Amino acid sequence: MKNATPTVRQQLNANALVISLKAVTILVATLIIFYQDLAIIINNALHSELMSYVLVIPILFIYLVYRKRKMLRAVIPLENKNQPKETRHLPAIAGLLLSTTAMLLYWYGSYTFTPLEYHMFALPMFVAGLSLILLTPQTLRQLAFPIAFLLFLVPPPSEILFAVGATLSIVSATASNAIANVIGIPSTIISEYDNPTVVITRPNGTTIPFTVDI
């Protein structure tokens, strides 16, 4: 753009400023509405091994958006001026409906026993709706996967976590017991407080228990 006239250069700078303001608006609006929920999620991630994976999601989200940077530069400035008047405002209307649905889901979840799950499920819908309103459908198409990736912020049900954890603990204990027997170390598996325990027998007859917790 070195040969661009001052007018063209000013127009490009103005467009970049407008796009930046729209992106900041989406970010700020999302943080304002979901701040308390995100704070709870981060606090749980810092104090619970089951939720520690959440700390990686923002980094991966930024990386996924960064991977799309070239495509985003190409599609974000696109507008719907060439579309017929009858359909020109359909993306904005769809975005408004999507954002409203997200807010209704957020409101409904606030009166359930699992509000955090509902709120985090509404977050990607809200971001997608604002993207349609403030940006373009082409932009949302490029950001679809990164936005959908935010669904991993939804805390998994504790029943599923404990079921998976119990299965993994049994598999781990069984594999450890089999390896110990293969290399000549006598061992057995018993259940202790619903947790599998590998009991190794020493040459002098004493035992050493190793409990595999959920």
Short mmCIF file of C-alpha atoms in Angstrom, two decimals:
data_model
loop_
_atom_site.label_atom_id
_atom_site.label_comp_id
_atom_site.label_asym_id
_atom_site.label_seq_id
_atom_site.Cartn_x
_atom_site.Cartn_y
_atom_site.Cartn_z
CA MET A 1 0.00 0.00 0.00
CA LYS A 2 3.01 2.34 -0.39
CA ASN A 3 1.55 3.81 -3.60
CA ALA A 4 -1.89 4.34 -2.11
CA THR A 5 -3.12 7.92 -2.11
CA PRO A 6 -3.64 9.66 1.24
CA THR A 7 -7.41 9.34 0.79
CA VAL A 8 -7.21 5.58 0.25
CA ARG A 9 -4.77 5.21 3.11
CA GLN A 10 -7.07 7.16 5.40
CA GLN A 11 -10.00 5.00 4.36
CA LEU A 12 -8.04 1.83 5.12
CA ASN A 13 -7.04 3.18 8.52
CA ALA A 14 -10.64 4.15 9.23
CA ASN A 15 -11.86 0.67 8.28
CA ALA A 16 -9.22 -0.94 10.49
CA LEU A 17 -10.28 1.30 13.38
CA VAL A 18 -13.96 0.43 12.92
CA ILE A 19 -13.20 -3.30 12.77
CA SER A 20 -11.03 -3.04 15.90
CA LEU A 21 -13.81 -1.21 17.75
CA LYS A 22 -16.32 -3.89 16.74
CA ALA A 23 -14.01 -6.68 17.94
CA VAL A 24 -13.43 -4.87 21.24
CA THR A 25 -17.20 -4.39 21.61
CA ILE A 26 -17.78 -8.14 21.24
CA LEU A 27 -15.05 -8.90 23.77
CA VAL A 28 -16.18 -6.31 26.33
CA ALA A 29 -19.88 -7.23 26.04
CA THR A 30 -19.02 -10.92 26.54
CA LEU A 31 -16.83 -10.20 29.56
CA ILE A 32 -19.45 -7.94 31.15
CA ILE A 33 -22.22 -10.53 30.89
CA PHE A 34 -20.20 -13.68 31.62
CA TYR A 35 -17.55 -12.23 33.96
CA GLN A 36 -18.83 -13.90 37.14
CA ASP A 37 -19.21 -17.27 35.44
CA LEU A 38 -15.74 -17.09 33.88
CA ALA A 39 -14.29 -16.15 37.28
CA ILE A 40 -15.92 -19.23 38.83
CA ILE A 41 -14.65 -21.45 36.01
CA ILE A 42 -11.09 -20.16 36.39
CA ASN A 43 -11.21 -20.51 40.18
CA ASN A 44 -12.44 -24.10 39.84
CA ALA A 45 -9.68 -24.81 37.32
CA LEU A 46 -7.04 -23.52 39.72
CA HIS A 47 -8.28 -25.63 42.62
CA SER A 48 -9.57 -28.79 40.94
CA GLU A 49 -7.66 -31.32 38.88
CA LEU A 50 -10.88 -32.23 37.08
CA MET A 51 -11.20 -28.70 35.68
CA SER A 52 -7.52 -27.82 35.20
CA TYR A 53 -7.83 -28.31 31.42
CA VAL A 54 -9.88 -25.08 31.28
CA LEU A 55 -6.71 -23.04 31.76
CA VAL A 56 -5.51 -24.17 28.32
CA ILE A 57 -8.72 -23.27 26.46
CA PRO A 58 -8.08 -19.47 26.21
CA ILE A 59 -4.59 -20.16 24.84
CA LEU A 60 -5.93 -22.62 22.27
CA PHE A 61 -8.74 -20.23 21.34
CA ILE A 62 -6.28 -17.41 20.65
CA TYR A 63 -4.11 -19.82 18.66
CA LEU A 64 -7.07 -20.95 16.54
CA VAL A 65 -8.01 -17.34 15.79
CA TYR A 66 -4.38 -16.56 15.00
CA ARG A 67 -4.31 -19.44 12.51
CA LYS A 68 -7.26 -17.80 10.74
CA ARG A 69 -5.70 -14.31 10.67
CA LYS A 70 -5.09 -14.19 6.90
CA MET A 71 -8.59 -15.32 6.04
CA LEU A 72 -10.07 -12.92 8.58
CA ARG A 73 -8.19 -10.00 7.05
CA ALA A 74 -9.75 -10.89 3.72
CA VAL A 75 -13.35 -11.44 4.83
CA ILE A 76 -13.87 -8.99 7.70
CA PRO A 77 -13.95 -5.88 5.47
CA LEU A 78 -16.53 -7.51 3.18
CA GLU A 79 -19.98 -5.98 3.36
CA ASN A 80 -23.41 -6.98 2.13
CA LYS A 81 -24.00 -3.95 -0.08
CA ASN A 82 -24.17 -6.07 -3.23
CA GLN A 83 -26.97 -8.19 -1.82
CA PRO A 84 -30.63 -7.39 -2.54
CA LYS A 85 -32.30 -5.09 -0.06
CA GLU A 86 -34.66 -7.89 0.94
CA THR A 87 -31.81 -10.06 2.25
CA ARG A 88 -29.17 -7.49 3.15
CA HIS A 89 -30.21 -7.31 6.80
CA LEU A 90 -30.87 -11.02 7.30
CA PRO A 91 -27.45 -11.71 8.94
CA ALA A 92 -28.02 -8.94 11.48
CA ILE A 93 -31.52 -10.24 12.21
CA ALA A 94 -30.18 -13.80 12.58
CA GLY A 95 -27.45 -12.49 14.89
CA LEU A 96 -30.03 -10.65 16.99
CA LEU A 97 -32.15 -13.80 17.29
CA LEU A 98 -29.10 -15.87 18.21
CA SER A 99 -27.97 -13.37 20.85
CA THR A 100 -31.51 -13.15 22.26
CA THR A 101 -31.70 -16.95 22.43
CA ALA A 102 -28.39 -17.00 24.29
CA MET A 103 -29.70 -14.45 26.80
CA LEU A 104 -32.91 -16.40 27.31
CA LEU A 105 -30.87 -19.54 27.90
CA TYR A 106 -28.68 -17.59 30.32
CA TRP A 107 -31.76 -16.31 32.17
CA TYR A 108 -33.36 -19.76 32.28
CA GLY A 109 -30.17 -21.39 33.53
CA SER A 110 -29.96 -18.89 36.39
CA TYR A 111 -33.05 -20.52 37.91
CA THR A 112 -31.82 -24.11 37.63
CA PHE A 113 -29.55 -26.21 39.85
CA THR A 114 -26.78 -26.06 37.23
CA PRO A 115 -26.61 -22.39 36.19
CA LEU A 116 -22.92 -22.48 35.30
CA GLU A 117 -23.45 -25.15 32.66
CA TYR A 118 -26.28 -23.20 31.04
CA HIS A 119 -24.33 -19.92 31.14
CA MET A 120 -21.23 -21.41 29.54
CA PHE A 121 -23.34 -23.10 26.88
CA ALA A 122 -24.91 -19.72 26.09
CA LEU A 123 -21.51 -17.99 25.75
CA PRO A 124 -20.56 -19.29 22.25
CA MET A 125 -24.10 -18.55 21.02
CA PHE A 126 -23.83 -14.99 22.29
CA VAL A 127 -20.42 -14.45 20.67
CA ALA A 128 -21.68 -15.88 17.37
CA GLY A 129 -24.74 -13.63 17.46
CA LEU A 130 -22.70 -10.49 18.08
CA SER A 131 -20.33 -11.50 15.29
CA LEU A 132 -23.25 -11.65 12.86
CA ILE A 133 -24.58 -8.29 14.05
CA LEU A 134 -21.31 -6.36 14.07
CA LEU A 135 -19.24 -8.21 11.48
CA THR A 136 -20.19 -10.35 8.48
CA PRO A 137 -21.42 -13.91 7.84
CA GLN A 138 -18.10 -14.64 6.12
CA THR A 139 -16.29 -13.68 9.33
CA LEU A 140 -18.49 -15.94 11.43
CA ARG A 141 -17.87 -18.78 8.99
CA GLN A 142 -14.13 -18.44 9.57
CA LEU A 143 -14.56 -18.14 13.33
CA ALA A 144 -17.09 -20.97 13.63
CA PHE A 145 -14.61 -23.56 14.92
CA PRO A 146 -12.81 -21.28 17.44
CA ILE A 147 -16.18 -20.10 18.79
CA ALA A 148 -17.50 -23.67 18.99
CA PHE A 149 -14.28 -24.59 20.82
CA LEU A 150 -15.51 -22.41 23.70
CA LEU A 151 -18.05 -25.14 24.48
CA PHE A 152 -15.23 -26.91 26.31
CA LEU A 153 -15.73 -24.27 29.01
CA VAL A 154 -18.97 -26.06 29.92
CA PRO A 155 -18.24 -28.08 33.09
CA PRO A 156 -18.83 -31.78 32.36
CA PRO A 157 -21.46 -33.45 34.59
CA SER A 158 -19.95 -34.89 37.75
CA GLU A 159 -21.70 -38.22 37.13
CA ILE A 160 -19.85 -38.64 33.83
CA LEU A 161 -16.55 -37.56 35.36
CA PHE A 162 -16.80 -40.08 38.20
CA ALA A 163 -17.92 -42.85 35.85
CA VAL A 164 -14.95 -42.21 33.55
CA GLY A 165 -12.62 -41.82 36.53
CA ALA A 166 -13.78 -45.12 38.04
CA THR A 167 -13.27 -46.93 34.74
CA LEU A 168 -9.78 -45.46 34.30
CA SER A 169 -8.78 -46.38 37.87
CA ILE A 170 -9.86 -50.01 37.30
CA VAL A 171 -7.99 -50.19 33.99
CA SER A 172 -4.87 -48.65 35.56
CA ALA A 173 -4.94 -51.01 38.53
CA THR A 174 -5.51 -54.07 36.32
CA ALA A 175 -2.64 -53.10 34.01
CA SER A 176 -0.30 -52.44 36.94
CA ASN A 177 -1.20 -55.77 38.54
CA ALA A 178 -0.59 -57.62 35.26
CA ILE A 179 2.82 -55.95 34.77
CA ALA A 180 3.84 -56.77 38.33
CA ASN A 181 2.95 -60.44 37.88
CA VAL A 182 4.76 -60.62 34.52
CA ILE A 183 8.03 -59.40 36.02
CA GLY A 184 7.71 -61.85 38.91
CA ILE A 185 6.28 -59.66 41.66
CA PRO A 186 3.33 -61.39 43.35
CA SER A 187 0.35 -59.06 43.54
CA THR A 188 -3.42 -59.12 43.66
CA ILE A 189 -6.26 -56.62 43.26
CA ILE A 190 -8.79 -55.96 45.99
CA SER A 191 -11.47 -53.30 46.41
CA GLU A 192 -11.01 -50.82 49.21
CA TYR A 193 -13.67 -48.14 49.74
CA ASP A 194 -14.86 -48.73 46.15
CA ASN A 195 -11.34 -48.03 44.85
CA PRO A 196 -9.15 -50.75 43.27
CA THR A 197 -6.07 -51.52 45.33
CA VAL A 198 -3.02 -53.40 44.07
CA VAL A 199 -1.55 -55.42 46.95
CA ILE A 200 2.09 -56.44 46.47
CA THR A 201 3.48 -59.28 48.60
CA ARG A 202 7.05 -58.99 49.85
CA PRO A 203 9.40 -61.99 50.13
CA ASN A 204 8.98 -61.91 53.95
CA GLY A 205 5.19 -62.22 53.58
CA THR A 206 4.26 -58.62 54.36
CA THR A 207 2.15 -56.66 51.89
CA ILE A 208 2.25 -53.18 50.41
CA PRO A 209 -1.10 -51.78 49.19
CA PHE A 210 -1.29 -49.23 46.34
CA THR A 211 -4.74 -47.68 45.98
CA VAL A 212 -5.69 -46.18 42.62
CA ASP A 213 -8.11 -43.36 43.41
CA ILE A 214 -10.77 -42.07 41.03
#
